Amino acid sequence: QVQLVESGGGWVPAGGSLRLSCKASGSTFNSYHIGWFRQTPGNEREFVAAMRAFNSNPYYADSVKGRFTMSRDNAKTTVYLQMNSLKAEDTAVYYCAADRQLILSSLRRPSQWDYWGQGTQVTVSS
């Protein structure tokens, strides 16, 4: 089992940057797939980015490709989401998620992830 705690959210003007962190506790962190999702009120949770265990190549939603960069530091059991050129439509609660058994085709589906953090609010002012 793994516990996830996000941090780094806040308010930023459009065009600005934020870096979110997701600290994981528990053993064998490097064996977990890790994902970032976001959610706005009244909407379903939306895929943002993910990295598979033992694979350093991130996958991104088209809406954030070229602006967001996901990375993981297994030694620190922490995953990061660097968000640049932020837009008002990036405003959401951002969640990190973890799972050990996802297949590639399921990475973008929030219902397939087992473990979730509590979320961190990101507000981008236009």
mmCIF file of C-alpha atoms in Angstrom:
data_model
loop_
_atom_site.group_PDB
_atom_site.id
_atom_site.type_symbol
_atom_site.label_atom_id
_atom_site.label_comp_id
_atom_site.label_asym_id
_atom_site.label_seq_id
_atom_site.Cartn_x
_atom_site.Cartn_y
_atom_site.Cartn_z
ATOM 1 C CA GLN A 1 0.000 0.000 0.000
ATOM 2 C CA VAL A 2 1.123 3.575 -0.613
ATOM 3 C CA GLN A 3 0.061 6.938 0.808
ATOM 4 C CA LEU A 4 0.261 10.062 -1.337
ATOM 5 C CA VAL A 5 0.458 13.710 -0.279
ATOM 6 C CA GLU A 6 0.379 16.517 -2.826
ATOM 7 C CA SER A 7 1.761 19.994 -2.284
ATOM 8 C CA GLY A 8 2.739 23.065 -4.259
ATOM 9 C CA GLY A 9 -0.647 24.316 -5.378
ATOM 10 C CA GLY A 10 -1.653 27.943 -5.147
ATOM 11 C CA TRP A 11 -2.617 31.009 -7.092
ATOM 12 C CA VAL A 12 -0.676 32.134 -10.157
ATOM 13 C CA PRO A 13 -1.389 34.622 -12.946
ATOM 14 C CA ALA A 14 -1.892 33.343 -16.460
ATOM 15 C CA GLY A 15 1.431 32.600 -18.093
ATOM 16 C CA GLY A 16 3.045 31.761 -14.788
ATOM 17 C CA SER A 17 4.460 28.526 -13.443
ATOM 18 C CA LEU A 18 3.951 26.178 -10.527
ATOM 19 C CA ARG A 19 5.574 22.939 -9.498
ATOM 20 C CA LEU A 20 3.461 20.347 -7.780
ATOM 21 C CA SER A 21 4.971 17.590 -5.663
ATOM 22 C CA CYS A 22 3.544 14.252 -4.674
ATOM 23 C CA LYS A 23 5.322 12.567 -1.792
ATOM 24 C CA ALA A 24 4.719 8.853 -1.441
ATOM 25 C CA SER A 25 5.203 6.781 1.662
ATOM 26 C CA GLY A 26 5.418 3.048 1.768
ATOM 27 C CA SER A 27 7.807 0.589 0.291
ATOM 28 C CA THR A 28 8.704 -0.218 -3.287
ATOM 29 C CA PHE A 29 7.783 3.204 -4.622
ATOM 30 C CA ASN A 30 9.625 2.553 -7.859
ATOM 31 C CA SER A 31 7.291 -0.350 -8.636
ATOM 32 C CA TYR A 32 4.259 1.945 -8.807
ATOM 33 C CA HIS A 33 2.864 3.672 -11.838
ATOM 34 C CA ILE A 34 2.171 7.309 -10.930
ATOM 35 C CA GLY A 35 -0.345 9.642 -12.498
ATOM 36 C CA TRP A 36 -1.554 13.216 -12.239
ATOM 37 C CA PHE A 37 -5.217 14.056 -12.681
ATOM 38 C CA ARG A 38 -7.273 17.190 -12.195
ATOM 39 C CA GLN A 39 -10.865 17.968 -11.449
ATOM 40 C CA THR A 40 -13.118 21.007 -11.535
ATOM 41 C CA PRO A 41 -16.487 21.261 -9.794
ATOM 42 C CA GLY A 42 -19.209 19.307 -11.548
ATOM 43 C CA ASN A 43 -16.783 17.560 -13.881
ATOM 44 C CA GLU A 44 -15.137 14.183 -13.990
ATOM 45 C CA ARG A 45 -11.543 13.736 -13.006
ATOM 46 C CA GLU A 46 -9.331 14.342 -16.025
ATOM 47 C CA PHE A 47 -6.039 12.734 -16.954
ATOM 48 C CA VAL A 48 -3.039 15.079 -17.013
ATOM 49 C CA ALA A 49 0.125 12.963 -17.075
ATOM 50 C CA ALA A 50 1.504 9.597 -16.016
ATOM 51 C CA MET A 51 4.702 7.640 -15.748
ATOM 52 C CA ARG A 52 4.900 3.897 -15.614
ATOM 53 C CA ALA A 53 7.031 2.057 -13.111
ATOM 54 C CA PHE A 54 10.579 1.417 -14.309
ATOM 55 C CA ASN A 55 9.984 3.665 -17.298
ATOM 56 C CA SER A 56 11.054 7.297 -17.423
ATOM 57 C CA ASN A 57 8.913 8.293 -20.407
ATOM 58 C CA PRO A 58 5.880 10.344 -19.353
ATOM 59 C CA TYR A 59 2.534 10.377 -21.102
ATOM 60 C CA TYR A 60 0.611 13.652 -21.330
ATOM 61 C CA ALA A 61 -2.855 14.842 -22.141
ATOM 62 C CA ASP A 62 -2.920 16.843 -25.348
ATOM 63 C CA SER A 63 -4.127 19.880 -23.419
ATOM 64 C CA VAL A 64 -0.897 20.100 -21.399
ATOM 65 C CA LYS A 65 1.673 18.683 -23.810
ATOM 66 C CA GLY A 66 4.563 21.077 -24.257
ATOM 67 C CA ARG A 67 3.654 23.052 -21.120
ATOM 68 C CA PHE A 68 3.742 20.468 -18.315
ATOM 69 C CA THR A 69 6.616 18.163 -17.426
ATOM 70 C CA MET A 70 6.309 15.173 -15.148
ATOM 71 C CA SER A 71 9.286 13.641 -13.377
ATOM 72 C CA ARG A 72 9.921 11.258 -10.531
ATOM 73 C CA ASP A 73 12.715 10.894 -8.016
ATOM 74 C CA ASN A 74 12.624 7.344 -6.721
ATOM 75 C CA ALA A 75 15.270 8.051 -4.083
ATOM 76 C CA LYS A 76 13.013 10.732 -2.588
ATOM 77 C CA THR A 77 9.806 8.784 -3.374
ATOM 78 C CA THR A 78 8.474 11.970 -4.900
ATOM 79 C CA VAL A 79 6.844 12.810 -8.197
ATOM 80 C CA TYR A 80 6.761 16.303 -9.649
ATOM 81 C CA LEU A 81 4.588 18.131 -12.123
ATOM 82 C CA GLN A 82 6.219 21.272 -13.495
ATOM 83 C CA MET A 83 3.509 23.457 -14.990
ATOM 84 C CA ASN A 84 4.519 26.321 -17.251
ATOM 85 C CA SER A 85 2.565 28.778 -19.392
ATOM 86 C CA LEU A 86 -0.449 28.225 -17.202
ATOM 87 C CA LYS A 87 -3.880 29.115 -18.495
ATOM 88 C CA ALA A 88 -7.129 29.891 -16.734
ATOM 89 C CA GLU A 89 -8.480 26.542 -17.931
ATOM 90 C CA ASP A 90 -5.757 24.773 -15.942
ATOM 91 C CA THR A 91 -7.541 25.853 -12.763
ATOM 92 C CA ALA A 92 -8.522 22.684 -10.887
ATOM 93 C CA VAL A 93 -7.772 20.473 -7.945
ATOM 94 C CA TYR A 94 -4.794 18.360 -8.902
ATOM 95 C CA TYR A 95 -4.444 14.815 -7.629
ATOM 96 C CA CYS A 96 -1.686 12.292 -7.848
ATOM 97 C CA ALA A 97 -2.487 8.624 -8.091
ATOM 98 C CA ALA A 98 -0.600 5.365 -7.858
ATOM 99 C CA ASP A 99 -1.149 1.809 -8.948
ATOM 100 C CA ARG A 100 0.955 -1.282 -9.470
ATOM 101 C CA GLN A 101 -0.995 -3.194 -12.078
ATOM 102 C CA LEU A 102 -2.213 -0.814 -14.742
ATOM 103 C CA ILE A 103 -1.754 -1.629 -18.375
ATOM 104 C CA LEU A 104 -0.833 1.101 -20.810
ATOM 105 C CA SER A 105 -4.346 1.489 -22.203
ATOM 106 C CA SER A 106 -5.722 2.175 -18.704
ATOM 107 C CA LEU A 107 -3.358 4.948 -17.668
ATOM 108 C CA ARG A 108 -5.777 7.721 -18.659
ATOM 109 C CA ARG A 109 -8.750 6.242 -16.824
ATOM 110 C CA PRO A 110 -9.065 7.493 -13.224
ATOM 111 C CA SER A 111 -11.306 4.581 -12.233
ATOM 112 C CA GLN A 112 -8.395 2.199 -12.830
ATOM 113 C CA TRP A 113 -6.083 3.774 -10.234
ATOM 114 C CA ASP A 114 -6.098 2.374 -6.708
ATOM 115 C CA TYR A 115 -4.432 5.030 -4.550
ATOM 116 C CA TRP A 116 -5.067 8.775 -4.439
ATOM 117 C CA GLY A 117 -3.779 11.803 -2.613
ATOM 118 C CA GLN A 118 -6.030 14.445 -1.095
ATOM 119 C CA GLY A 119 -5.465 16.945 -3.896
ATOM 120 C CA THR A 120 -4.014 20.438 -4.119
ATOM 121 C CA GLN A 121 -5.816 23.457 -5.544
ATOM 122 C CA VAL A 122 -4.311 25.306 -8.501
ATOM 123 C CA THR A 123 -5.910 28.610 -9.453
ATOM 124 C CA VAL A 124 -4.787 30.479 -12.555
ATOM 125 C CA SER A 125 -6.021 34.022 -12.844
ATOM 126 C CA SER A 126 -6.611 35.410 -16.331
#
